[in-house]
CSV table of C-alpha atoms and ligand atoms in Angstrom, one decimal:
chain,number,residue,atom,x,y,z
A,1,MET,CA,13.3,12.3,-26.2
A,2,ALA,CA,14.0,12.7,-22.6
A,3,TYR,CA,12.5,10.3,-20.7
A,4,VAL,CA,12.2,9.7,-17.5
A,5,THR,CA,15.0,7.7,-15.1
A,6,GLY,CA,15.7,6.1,-12.6
A,7,LEU,CA,18.6,4.7,-10.3
A,8,THR,CA,19.6,1.7,-8.7
A,9,ARG,CA,21.2,0.7,-5.7
A,10,GLY,CA,24.6,0.7,-7.5
A,11,LYS,CA,23.4,4.5,-9.0
A,12,LYS,CA,23.1,3.3,-12.2
A,13,GLU,CA,20.7,4.7,-14.1
A,14,TRP,CA,17.7,2.9,-16.3
A,15,THR,CA,14.9,3.6,-17.9
A,16,PRO,CA,11.5,2.3,-15.8
A,17,GLN,CA,9.1,0.8,-18.5
A,18,PHE,CA,5.8,1.6,-17.1
A,19,VAL,CA,2.4,-0.8,-17.3
A,20,ASN,CA,0.3,1.1,-20.2
A,21,ALA,CA,-3.1,-1.3,-20.9
A,22,ILE,CA,-3.2,-5.4,-20.4
A,23,ASP,CA,-4.9,-6.5,-23.5
A,24,ASP,CA,-8.3,-8.1,-22.8
A,25,GLU,CA,-8.6,-10.6,-24.6
A,26,LEU,CA,-5.3,-11.8,-24.1
A,27,CYS,CA,-5.8,-12.2,-20.4
A,28,ILE,CA,-7.0,-15.3,-18.9
A,29,GLY,CA,-7.6,-14.0,-15.2
A,30,CYS,CA,-4.7,-16.1,-13.2
A,31,GLY,CA,-4.0,-13.4,-10.9
A,32,ARG,CA,-0.2,-13.7,-11.2
A,33,CYS,CA,0.0,-10.0,-11.7
A,34,PHE,CA,-1.9,-9.0,-9.9
A,35,LYS,CA,0.2,-10.8,-6.8
A,36,ILE,CA,3.2,-10.0,-7.6
A,37,CYS,CA,3.0,-6.1,-7.9
A,38,ALA,CA,3.8,-4.2,-5.3
A,39,HIS,CA,2.2,-0.9,-5.7
A,40,ASP,CA,-1.2,-1.2,-5.8
A,41,VAL,CA,-1.7,-0.9,-9.7
A,42,LEU,CA,-3.6,-3.1,-10.5
A,43,ALA,CA,-7.6,-5.0,-10.4
A,44,PRO,CA,-9.0,-7.6,-10.3
A,45,LYS,CA,-12.3,-6.4,-12.6
A,46,GLU,CA,-15.2,-9.9,-13.1
A,47,VAL,CA,-17.2,-9.0,-15.6
A,48,ASP,CA,-20.8,-11.0,-16.3
A,49,GLU,CA,-20.6,-12.3,-19.9
A,50,GLU,CA,-24.1,-14.9,-21.1
A,51,GLU,CA,-23.2,-17.9,-19.0
A,52,SER,CA,-20.4,-17.6,-17.1
A,53,ALA,CA,-18.3,-14.2,-15.4
A,54,LYS,CA,-15.4,-13.5,-16.4
A,55,MET,CA,-12.6,-11.8,-14.1
A,56,PHE,CA,-9.2,-10.5,-15.5
A,57,ILE,CA,-7.1,-7.6,-13.9
A,58,THR,CA,-7.2,-4.3,-15.3
A,59,VAL,CA,-4.5,-1.4,-14.2
A,60,ALA,CA,-6.7,0.6,-12.2
A,61,ASN,CA,-3.9,2.7,-10.0
A,62,PRO,CA,-1.7,4.0,-12.6
A,63,GLU,CA,0.0,6.7,-11.2
A,64,ASN,CA,1.9,3.9,-9.3
A,65,CYS,CA,3.6,2.1,-10.8
A,66,ILE,CA,7.4,2.2,-10.7
A,67,GLY,CA,7.9,0.6,-13.7
A,68,CYS,CA,9.8,-2.5,-13.1
A,69,GLU,CA,7.8,-5.0,-14.7
A,70,ALA,CA,7.1,-7.9,-13.1
A,71,CYS,CA,3.6,-7.7,-13.7
A,72,GLY,CA,4.4,-8.1,-17.5
A,73,ARG,CA,6.9,-11.1,-16.8
A,74,THR,CA,5.1,-13.1,-15.4
A,75,CYS,CA,2.6,-13.4,-17.3
A,76,LYS,CA,2.2,-16.2,-20.3
A,77,LYS,CA,-0.5,-15.3,-21.9
A,78,GLY,CA,2.0,-11.4,-23.7
A,79,ALA,CA,-0.9,-9.3,-22.4
A,80,PHE,CA,0.7,-6.5,-20.8
A,81,SER,CA,1.8,-3.3,-22.4
A,82,PHE,CA,5.0,-0.7,-21.7
A,83,GLU,CA,6.2,2.7,-22.4
A,84,PRO,CA,8.2,5.5,-20.8
A,85,ILE,CA,7.3,8.4,-19.7
A,86,ALA,CA,8.4,12.0,-21.0
A,87,ALA,CA,10.5,13.9,-18.5
B,1,LIG,S1,-0.7,-12.5,-15.4
B,1,LIG,FE1,-1.4,-12.2,-18.0
B,1,LIG,S2,-3.5,-13.4,-18.2
B,1,LIG,FE2,-2.9,-13.9,-15.6
B,1,LIG,S3,-4.2,-12.0,-14.3
B,1,LIG,FE3,-2.3,-10.5,-15.4
B,1,LIG,S4,-2.7,-10.1,-17.4
B,1,LIG,FE4,-3.5,-11.7,-16.8
B,2,LIG,S1,5.5,-2.2,-13.7
B,2,LIG,FE1,6.0,-2.9,-11.6
B,2,LIG,S2,4.8,-1.4,-10.7
B,2,LIG,FE2,4.1,-1.2,-12.9
B,2,LIG,S3,1.9,-2.0,-12.2
B,2,LIG,FE3,3.9,-3.6,-12.8
B,2,LIG,S4,4.6,-4.8,-11.3
B,2,LIG,FE4,3.2,-2.9,-10.9
């Protein structure tokens, strides 16, 4: 299958890996990924649990993702999954 590709500044072809999902069982809500993404893809979400509130990050605007994987690299919990998209 052919995937969407991009070009580096040196005109080298690469295959973007777009954010697919964040595992909310693994996410501890540290916010590192949210701070590093420059494309307004991720958003914090708070959920009320029995005696406390838990914050985690969601993929709010997947259409904005450029597939750079910076968010996944900053996540110490391995909560991200990525995939290329068909051309
Ligand atoms: S970096 Fe990982 S653990 Fe931290 S908020 Fe993002 S997904 Fe959650
Ligand atoms: S892959 Fe890049 S653009 Fe996409 S959500 Fe992660 S940091 Fe943002």
